[in-house]
Amino acid sequence: MKHPTYSFGSLPAYLLLAGLLPHTASAQTTVAPAGADRATVSMTQTEAKEELIQLEKVVVTSAKRALEAYKVPFNVSVFTEDALREYNITDIKRLMAESESINAPLSGARFADNVTVRGLNTGNANANNLEQFVRSTLSYYLDDSPLPNIGFRIKDIARAETLIGPQGTLYGAGALGGTIRYITNQPRFGKFEGRATSTVSETKHGGLSFDTDTVVNVPLAPNLALRVSLSRLDEAGFTDRVVQRPWAPTPAWIGTPNAGQQRYEEDDWQKVTGGRATLRWKATPTLTVTLSHAEQAQDAHGTSGTQLFPIARNPEPGAPTPLATREVFNEHTIISPNEEYADRRIRMGTLDFDWDLGFARLHSSTGDYADRKTGQADYTAAGNTYYNFISSRLNINNAAFNGRPAFITFDNYNRGLVHETRLSSKDATGPISWIAGLFTTKTQRSLRFSEYVPGLDVAGTNFVVADPTRRNNEGYRENLQSDYQEQALFGEANFRVSRRWNLTAGLRSFSYEDDGLSNIRDYTGPTSRLTLRTESQKGRTYFKLNSSYQVTDQLLGYATFSQGYRRGGANGFRDYAGKVVSPQARAYEPDSVDNLEGGVKGYLLNGDLYVQAAVYEMQWKNPQVGFSQTIDDLFPINGLVNGGDIRSRGSEVAFRYRITQNWSINYKTSTTSARYIERRVVPLYTAPSGEDLVTTAGLATWGAPKWKHFAGLRFSAPLRKGLQLTASLRVRYVDKLQWSNNAASLYPAYTKYDANVGLYHNKWDLSLWVDNLTNDRALVSNNAGTSQSGQLGSRAIYLAPITIGTTVSYRW
């Protein structure tokens, strides 16, 4: 099959020439100095660029104290504002892709993804339309406020911290495998300044994309400052959408949103508008108050991918799996009669107090957030499976078909109020330091989706159940709600045994109550039910123990035992055909992780070589595993149960070496292996039925490659008149990955190259960057169930094609 020839003709030549100069970031990189959690300090561009090379020297607050990253006795990595821009990291998915320990399918902006950390995962590594099927082993924070997930783009962020390993004592529920934190830039007193940045890029097969952001810092009084940031992304698509299957032109299908249109070009576009305003007031020499409000509107449209033939239609017989067949059209076209999109609106407000009490520092943070995501996805194949028995007019393969395939809609809502107050000791000279705090949260969650079958009201008059709440042509509705409350006390104490040896002990004790509602309305079948259930735990406690030894002033060794946990909940399984659902299936318990880890981090060879290495063994107790109840041999009810324990073992190594004053190399790698170590049978019903979940000892988990490697070569040199030149080449290798519980479901290994070159000055930056330099076409995800792959063929999702962009930034 001949593919279109790619040309960058639409990208102006002057932008390409300008881009032969490096990509650098803003004039200031914000870090927290010792003794402050969220203060900002000014840096020269030279200092910022030196810090970009030596990210391990950045001061982080991952341990709720200000420490340089290389002195934190667990695995923590950090990207400063400059590094985020140079690596072209603009959202959470790109950030996770740069981690050697975290894996998530690169499915595109519209989808929700299961996240795997150090092999901890039991969900499929593919594209999910519905958040009901997504489970993460990470927790997410914006400054000091936890979020269900981070939808905010990375704009005006001082640094992004990634904490690997369970963080339950300091970061609470959800931190099974680790925590990701965005630390925002704070207003600066006494200085009017700002920055404007604009990026123009083009992806193969797509159009021009524009990404612009502006930041202004305004001193309103000597002790009062305002910081405002605004951003806008207009991302062009590169995947076309076709309405009709070419091998079955009849019966004709009618597409949406335009009935007469059969092809939609560059359909996978995205538009995002966001902003944040922060007011900082130094009320007294010892008290600072910070008020912040952030909002973002995201419209993610279409699906990036390639349509593959169903196995039965493949021109080359013998394909072993649905993802091994040939392309139907070309590498950038899918089949979807229905428009697909996800519109997301996020709002978050925070109020923070920082108070020096003399004997200790008090930090209090209160956050209120709302996150709503609505959208639509194609349901042609699955809708045909579930509804074609009603009438030939609803059968996509029948000549009498009405021409309008099924689709689904979803409406997900998360709302929460969170508060944390903590005290931390000030005296750094004594043998004991400590942190003590309390945390409380109240959250509401609603996950809704509906199946719509155009023509159902007419064709299914003898099947559709009368219900005043039912919408036109709605065949099924699911609403999973949760009202959750949690209170926790936490603390850590550090004892300096000697000048070089430190011991740390921590704990977190929490209680929670979760009122769950599962409301299923099956308007044509037998699965309707309403389930109300309250789950609660009181006084549950998790611990942390850490011993660290300063081998030299620049080299730290550590050993740690840490725990993380995730809350439980209720299922919507129903008693059926005289069988009673078992207690083990009605609800799922919290799961937890015990982590044993040893590591070393620091400098050798007079500071030219930085090394960080860790080995770990993690035991995942009562992991929450996906499970479904089947009604009438066809209709599924999805839920979670606690499977057998899992053990994960692995190692992580990273180093950076300064070859000369101008040249440096870096490398990081990880390997992991996770398997069930316990056979467990979870009965669906109280009486034997053969419908049980069975986890088998020795069975490998999925979602993570055995190996990941990252390497980079960087050049930096001063030029005349205060100019600085930088250039870098980076390579990432990801081993083959099993993406489901089927051992034959594999994504092949791949290698990806990125590069940038740029020039910066005191007031401006100019750069050219290239993502996927060799245009590697690697399979990284898919969007296809059994019905989809059989009727329309699978949607294979590959690495985004080569993208060339240029960025200019100006500061004042």
mmCIF file of C-alpha atoms in Angstrom, residues 56-317:
data_model
loop_
_atom_site.group_PDB
_atom_site.id
_atom_site.type_symbol
_atom_site.label_atom_id
_atom_site.label_comp_id
_atom_site.label_asym_id
_atom_site.label_seq_id
_atom_site.Cartn_x
_atom_site.Cartn_y
_atom_site.Cartn_z
ATOM 1 C CA GLU A 56 19.512 15.943 41.507
ATOM 2 C CA LYS A 57 20.638 19.175 43.232
ATOM 3 C CA VAL A 58 17.200 20.750 42.992
ATOM 4 C CA VAL A 59 15.587 21.345 46.366
ATOM 5 C CA VAL A 60 12.402 19.263 46.625
ATOM 6 C CA THR A 61 9.709 18.899 49.276
ATOM 7 C CA SER A 62 8.795 15.272 48.584
ATOM 8 C CA ALA A 63 9.475 14.342 52.217
ATOM 9 C CA LYS A 64 7.401 17.368 53.395
ATOM 10 C CA ARG A 65 10.741 19.050 54.116
ATOM 11 C CA ALA A 66 13.070 21.012 51.875
ATOM 12 C CA LEU A 67 15.978 18.782 50.825
ATOM 13 C CA GLU A 68 18.142 18.497 47.757
ATOM 14 C CA ALA A 69 16.881 15.575 45.691
ATOM 15 C CA TYR A 70 20.095 13.589 46.069
ATOM 16 C CA LYS A 71 19.776 13.731 49.866
ATOM 17 C CA VAL A 72 16.237 12.299 49.988
ATOM 18 C CA PRO A 73 16.543 8.657 51.161
ATOM 19 C CA PHE A 74 14.206 7.088 48.611
ATOM 20 C CA ASN A 75 13.742 7.130 44.836
ATOM 21 C CA VAL A 76 12.671 10.615 43.780
ATOM 22 C CA SER A 77 13.212 12.299 40.428
ATOM 23 C CA VAL A 78 12.541 15.899 39.518
ATOM 24 C CA PHE A 79 12.064 17.984 36.389
ATOM 25 C CA THR A 80 12.536 21.727 36.779
ATOM 26 C CA GLU A 81 10.655 24.232 34.665
ATOM 27 C CA ASP A 82 13.589 24.457 32.257
ATOM 28 C CA ALA A 83 13.894 20.680 32.005
ATOM 29 C CA LEU A 84 10.161 20.271 31.397
ATOM 30 C CA ARG A 85 10.378 22.676 28.482
ATOM 31 C CA GLU A 86 13.549 21.188 27.017
ATOM 32 C CA TYR A 87 12.077 17.674 27.176
ATOM 33 C CA ASN A 88 8.821 19.029 25.721
ATOM 34 C CA ILE A 89 6.834 17.687 28.690
ATOM 35 C CA THR A 90 3.482 19.456 28.692
ATOM 36 C CA ASP A 91 1.100 17.002 30.396
ATOM 37 C CA ILE A 92 0.963 14.063 32.789
ATOM 38 C CA LYS A 93 1.162 11.435 30.035
ATOM 39 C CA ARG A 94 4.418 12.839 28.679
ATOM 40 C CA LEU A 95 5.809 13.098 32.210
ATOM 41 C CA MET A 96 5.066 9.442 32.965
ATOM 42 C CA ALA A 97 6.588 8.405 29.634
ATOM 43 C CA GLU A 98 9.920 9.859 30.823
ATOM 44 C CA SER A 99 9.946 7.669 33.943
ATOM 45 C CA GLU A 100 11.824 4.378 33.965
ATOM 46 C CA SER A 101 9.495 3.033 36.691
ATOM 47 C CA ILE A 102 6.041 4.150 35.474
ATOM 48 C CA ASN A 103 4.160 2.787 32.479
ATOM 49 C CA ALA A 104 0.927 3.932 30.879
ATOM 50 C CA PRO A 105 -0.303 3.328 27.322
ATOM 51 C CA LEU A 106 0.212 6.312 25.019
ATOM 52 C CA SER A 107 -3.425 6.305 23.955
ATOM 53 C CA GLY A 108 -4.077 9.982 23.263
ATOM 54 C CA ALA A 109 -5.699 12.847 25.133
ATOM 55 C CA ARG A 110 -9.291 11.545 25.006
ATOM 56 C CA PHE A 111 -8.710 8.292 26.849
ATOM 57 C CA ALA A 112 -8.267 7.245 30.461
ATOM 58 C CA ASP A 113 -5.325 4.937 31.160
ATOM 59 C CA ASN A 114 -4.380 2.285 33.677
ATOM 60 C CA VAL A 115 -1.034 3.182 35.250
ATOM 61 C CA THR A 116 1.573 0.616 36.277
ATOM 62 C CA VAL A 117 4.342 1.377 38.788
ATOM 63 C CA ARG A 118 7.100 -1.157 39.409
ATOM 64 C CA GLY A 119 4.889 -3.855 37.912
ATOM 65 C CA LEU A 120 1.911 -3.108 40.171
ATOM 66 C CA ASN A 121 -1.173 -3.334 37.980
ATOM 67 C CA THR A 122 -4.052 -5.663 37.190
ATOM 68 C CA GLY A 123 -5.757 -3.594 34.473
ATOM 69 C CA ASN A 124 -5.278 -3.724 30.713
ATOM 70 C CA ALA A 125 -2.723 -1.381 29.145
ATOM 71 C CA ASN A 126 -4.988 -0.092 26.406
ATOM 72 C CA ALA A 127 -7.274 2.847 25.623
ATOM 73 C CA ASN A 128 -10.358 3.126 27.833
ATOM 74 C CA ASN A 129 -13.428 5.171 26.969
ATOM 75 C CA LEU A 130 -14.846 4.617 30.457
ATOM 76 C CA GLU A 131 -13.177 5.503 33.748
ATOM 77 C CA GLN A 132 -15.016 2.595 35.395
ATOM 78 C CA PHE A 133 -12.289 0.342 34.003
ATOM 79 C CA VAL A 134 -9.328 2.460 35.106
ATOM 80 C CA ARG A 135 -7.273 1.802 38.230
ATOM 81 C CA SER A 136 -4.096 3.654 39.153
ATOM 82 C CA THR A 137 -1.404 2.746 41.661
ATOM 83 C CA LEU A 138 -0.228 6.372 41.786
ATOM 84 C CA SER A 139 -1.515 9.323 43.775
ATOM 85 C CA TYR A 140 -1.469 12.824 42.320
ATOM 86 C CA TYR A 141 -0.898 16.194 43.987
ATOM 87 C CA LEU A 142 -1.093 19.804 42.858
ATOM 88 C CA ASP A 143 1.115 21.486 45.462
ATOM 89 C CA ASP A 144 -0.297 20.073 48.733
ATOM 90 C CA SER A 145 -3.749 19.074 47.467
ATOM 91 C CA PRO A 146 -4.482 15.516 46.281
ATOM 92 C CA LEU A 147 -6.505 15.023 43.091
ATOM 93 C CA PRO A 148 -8.149 11.896 41.609
ATOM 94 C CA ASN A 149 -5.870 12.475 38.625
ATOM 95 C CA ILE A 150 -3.980 15.424 37.190
ATOM 96 C CA GLY A 151 -5.764 16.827 34.182
ATOM 97 C CA PHE A 152 -4.015 20.201 34.354
ATOM 98 C CA ARG A 153 -1.378 20.809 31.708
ATOM 99 C CA ILE A 154 2.152 21.561 32.865
ATOM 100 C CA LYS A 155 2.192 25.342 32.639
ATOM 101 C CA ASP A 156 3.966 27.730 35.029
ATOM 102 C CA ILE A 157 5.108 24.727 37.062
ATOM 103 C CA ALA A 158 8.289 25.215 39.100
ATOM 104 C CA ARG A 159 9.022 21.515 39.149
ATOM 105 C CA ALA A 160 7.420 18.097 38.840
ATOM 106 C CA GLU A 161 8.431 15.569 41.493
ATOM 107 C CA THR A 162 7.988 11.820 40.994
ATOM 108 C CA LEU A 163 8.210 9.691 44.138
ATOM 109 C CA ILE A 164 8.639 5.993 43.412
ATOM 110 C CA GLY A 165 7.632 3.391 45.971
ATOM 111 C CA PRO A 166 4.730 3.356 48.461
ATOM 112 C CA GLN A 167 4.174 6.742 50.126
ATOM 113 C CA GLY A 168 1.258 5.908 52.408
ATOM 114 C CA THR A 169 2.530 7.609 55.575
ATOM 115 C CA LEU A 170 2.868 11.100 54.088
ATOM 116 C CA TYR A 171 0.591 10.926 51.039
ATOM 117 C CA GLY A 172 -2.232 8.652 52.109
ATOM 118 C CA ALA A 173 -4.683 6.612 50.074
ATOM 119 C CA GLY A 174 -3.797 5.814 46.489
ATOM 120 C CA ALA A 175 -0.010 6.024 46.898
ATOM 121 C CA LEU A 176 0.462 2.267 46.415
ATOM 122 C CA GLY A 177 3.294 2.633 43.947
ATOM 123 C CA GLY A 178 4.222 6.279 44.300
ATOM 124 C CA THR A 179 3.166 9.899 43.957
ATOM 125 C CA ILE A 180 3.446 12.598 41.302
ATOM 126 C CA ARG A 181 3.450 16.225 42.470
ATOM 127 C CA TYR A 182 3.217 19.452 40.492
ATOM 128 C CA ILE A 183 4.756 22.358 42.421
ATOM 129 C CA THR A 184 3.528 25.670 41.041
ATOM 130 C CA ASN A 185 5.478 28.904 40.750
ATOM 131 C CA GLN A 186 4.575 31.355 43.501
ATOM 132 C CA PRO A 187 4.236 35.151 43.298
ATOM 133 C CA ARG A 188 7.398 37.138 44.002
ATOM 134 C CA PHE A 189 7.343 40.225 46.156
ATOM 135 C CA GLY A 190 8.720 43.518 44.881
ATOM 136 C CA LYS A 191 9.299 42.648 41.240
ATOM 137 C CA PHE A 192 7.218 43.172 38.103
ATOM 138 C CA GLU A 193 8.117 40.510 35.578
ATOM 139 C CA GLY A 194 6.636 38.144 33.065
ATOM 140 C CA ARG A 195 7.179 35.718 30.258
ATOM 141 C CA ALA A 196 5.487 34.923 26.958
ATOM 142 C CA THR A 197 6.123 31.642 25.150
ATOM 143 C CA SER A 198 4.824 30.367 21.838
ATOM 144 C CA THR A 199 5.348 27.041 20.096
ATOM 145 C CA VAL A 200 4.478 26.136 16.520
ATOM 146 C CA SER A 201 4.714 22.493 15.487
ATOM 147 C CA GLU A 202 3.617 20.095 12.779
ATOM 148 C CA THR A 203 3.056 16.339 12.921
ATOM 149 C CA LYS A 204 3.324 14.084 9.886
ATOM 150 C CA HIS A 205 -0.088 13.747 8.176
ATOM 151 C CA GLY A 206 -1.373 16.673 10.289
ATOM 152 C CA GLY A 207 -1.628 20.424 10.297
ATOM 153 C CA LEU A 208 -0.001 23.183 12.307
ATOM 154 C CA SER A 209 -0.372 23.178 16.096
ATOM 155 C CA PHE A 210 -0.003 26.220 18.339
ATOM 156 C CA ASP A 211 0.803 26.254 22.059
ATOM 157 C CA THR A 212 1.010 29.640 23.773
ATOM 158 C CA ASP A 213 1.326 30.682 27.393
ATOM 159 C CA THR A 214 1.856 33.944 29.254
ATOM 160 C CA VAL A 215 2.824 34.634 32.864
ATOM 161 C CA VAL A 216 2.769 37.985 34.669
ATOM 162 C CA ASN A 217 3.990 38.690 38.211
ATOM 163 C CA VAL A 218 2.684 41.957 39.677
ATOM 164 C CA PRO A 219 3.792 43.421 43.045
ATOM 165 C CA LEU A 220 0.688 45.070 44.501
ATOM 166 C CA ALA A 221 2.427 46.210 47.685
ATOM 167 C CA PRO A 222 5.752 45.495 49.399
ATOM 168 C CA ASN A 223 4.187 42.444 51.064
ATOM 169 C CA LEU A 224 1.573 41.541 48.438
ATOM 170 C CA ALA A 225 2.041 40.008 44.986
ATOM 171 C CA LEU A 226 -0.165 38.553 42.269
ATOM 172 C CA ARG A 227 0.863 35.978 39.673
ATOM 173 C CA VAL A 228 -1.377 35.195 36.697
ATOM 174 C CA SER A 229 -0.744 32.584 34.013
ATOM 175 C CA LEU A 230 -2.800 31.877 30.891
ATOM 176 C CA SER A 231 -2.313 29.186 28.257
ATOM 177 C CA ARG A 232 -3.914 28.001 25.044
ATOM 178 C CA LEU A 233 -3.284 24.849 23.003
ATOM 179 C CA ASP A 234 -4.647 24.334 19.494
ATOM 180 C CA GLU A 235 -3.374 20.896 18.527
ATOM 181 C CA ALA A 236 -4.070 19.749 14.993
ATOM 182 C CA GLY A 237 -4.975 16.139 14.346
ATOM 183 C CA PHE A 238 -3.252 13.661 12.044
ATOM 184 C CA THR A 239 -5.791 10.786 11.917
ATOM 185 C CA ASP A 240 -8.708 10.694 9.481
ATOM 186 C CA ARG A 241 -12.066 9.106 10.297
ATOM 187 C CA VAL A 242 -14.130 7.144 7.748
ATOM 188 C CA VAL A 243 -17.806 6.298 8.350
ATOM 189 C CA GLN A 244 -18.263 3.110 6.276
ATOM 190 C CA ARG A 245 -16.530 -0.286 6.166
ATOM 191 C CA PRO A 246 -15.088 -0.551 2.628
ATOM 192 C CA TRP A 247 -15.663 -4.327 2.446
ATOM 193 C CA ALA A 248 -19.376 -3.886 3.243
ATOM 194 C CA PRO A 249 -20.678 -0.737 1.514
ATOM 195 C CA THR A 250 -24.250 -1.906 2.069
ATOM 196 C CA PRO A 251 -26.218 -1.422 4.142
ATOM 197 C CA ALA A 252 -25.060 2.180 4.091
ATOM 198 C CA TRP A 253 -24.150 3.774 7.416
ATOM 199 C CA ILE A 254 -25.065 7.329 8.324
ATOM 200 C CA GLY A 255 -22.311 9.114 10.206
ATOM 201 C CA THR A 256 -22.368 11.883 12.785
ATOM 202 C CA PRO A 257 -22.344 14.795 13.197
ATOM 203 C CA ASN A 258 -23.008 15.360 9.463
ATOM 204 C CA ALA A 259 -25.311 12.801 7.850
ATOM 205 C CA GLY A 260 -23.959 13.370 4.347
ATOM 206 C CA GLN A 261 -20.248 13.264 5.189
ATOM 207 C CA GLN A 262 -18.258 10.050 4.782
ATOM 208 C CA ARG A 263 -14.728 11.210 5.706
ATOM 209 C CA TYR A 264 -13.432 13.542 8.416
ATOM 210 C CA GLU A 265 -9.816 14.598 7.949
ATOM 211 C CA GLU A 266 -7.393 15.203 10.835
ATOM 212 C CA ASP A 267 -10.169 14.295 13.248
ATOM 213 C CA ASP A 268 -8.046 13.712 16.380
ATOM 214 C CA TRP A 269 -7.544 17.344 17.380
ATOM 215 C CA GLN A 270 -7.382 18.911 20.815
ATOM 216 C CA LYS A 271 -8.052 22.386 22.212
ATOM 217 C CA VAL A 272 -7.149 23.374 25.774
ATOM 218 C CA THR A 273 -7.532 26.726 27.520
ATOM 219 C CA GLY A 274 -6.267 27.179 31.059
ATOM 220 C CA GLY A 275 -5.322 29.753 33.630
ATOM 221 C CA ARG A 276 -4.253 30.215 37.211
ATOM 222 C CA ALA A 277 -4.179 33.255 39.502
ATOM 223 C CA THR A 278 -2.257 33.249 42.774
ATOM 224 C CA LEU A 279 -2.262 35.981 45.418
ATOM 225 C CA ARG A 280 0.470 35.860 48.057
ATOM 226 C CA TRP A 281 0.403 38.048 51.177
ATOM 227 C CA LYS A 282 3.123 38.270 53.778
ATOM 228 C CA ALA A 283 0.822 39.327 56.596
ATOM 229 C CA THR A 284 3.595 39.447 59.207
ATOM 230 C CA PRO A 285 7.285 38.563 59.173
ATOM 231 C CA THR A 286 6.283 35.053 60.271
ATOM 232 C CA LEU A 287 2.946 34.494 58.488
ATOM 233 C CA THR A 288 2.336 34.130 54.752
ATOM 234 C CA VAL A 289 -1.080 33.543 53.201
ATOM 235 C CA THR A 290 -1.520 32.250 49.642
ATOM 236 C CA LEU A 291 -4.796 32.106 47.715
ATOM 237 C CA SER A 292 -4.893 30.364 44.342
ATOM 238 C CA HIS A 293 -7.517 29.516 41.739
ATOM 239 C CA ALA A 294 -6.993 27.427 38.589
ATOM 240 C CA GLU A 295 -9.329 26.439 35.753
ATOM 241 C CA GLN A 296 -8.939 24.491 32.545
ATOM 242 C CA ALA A 297 -11.225 23.584 29.648
ATOM 243 C CA GLN A 298 -10.147 20.710 27.415
ATOM 244 C CA ASP A 299 -11.836 19.472 24.248
ATOM 245 C CA ALA A 300 -10.177 16.250 23.060
ATOM 246 C CA HIS A 301 -11.630 15.021 19.789
ATOM 247 C CA GLY A 302 -11.337 11.805 17.831
ATOM 248 C CA THR A 303 -9.012 8.822 18.094
ATOM 249 C CA SER A 304 -5.399 8.603 16.979
ATOM 250 C CA GLY A 305 -4.781 5.252 15.376
ATOM 251 C CA THR A 306 -4.911 2.859 12.463
ATOM 252 C CA GLN A 307 -7.846 0.672 11.440
ATOM 253 C CA LEU A 308 -6.895 -2.976 10.946
ATOM 254 C CA PHE A 309 -8.893 -5.636 9.122
ATOM 255 C CA PRO A 310 -10.887 -8.169 11.137
ATOM 256 C CA ILE A 311 -9.109 -11.519 11.049
ATOM 257 C CA ALA A 312 -11.879 -12.973 8.866
ATOM 258 C CA ARG A 313 -11.423 -10.148 6.312
ATOM 259 C CA ASN A 314 -7.637 -9.921 6.343
ATOM 260 C CA PRO A 315 -6.198 -10.094 2.788
ATOM 261 C CA GLU A 316 -3.381 -12.256 4.151
ATOM 262 C CA PRO A 317 -4.919 -15.229 6.024
#
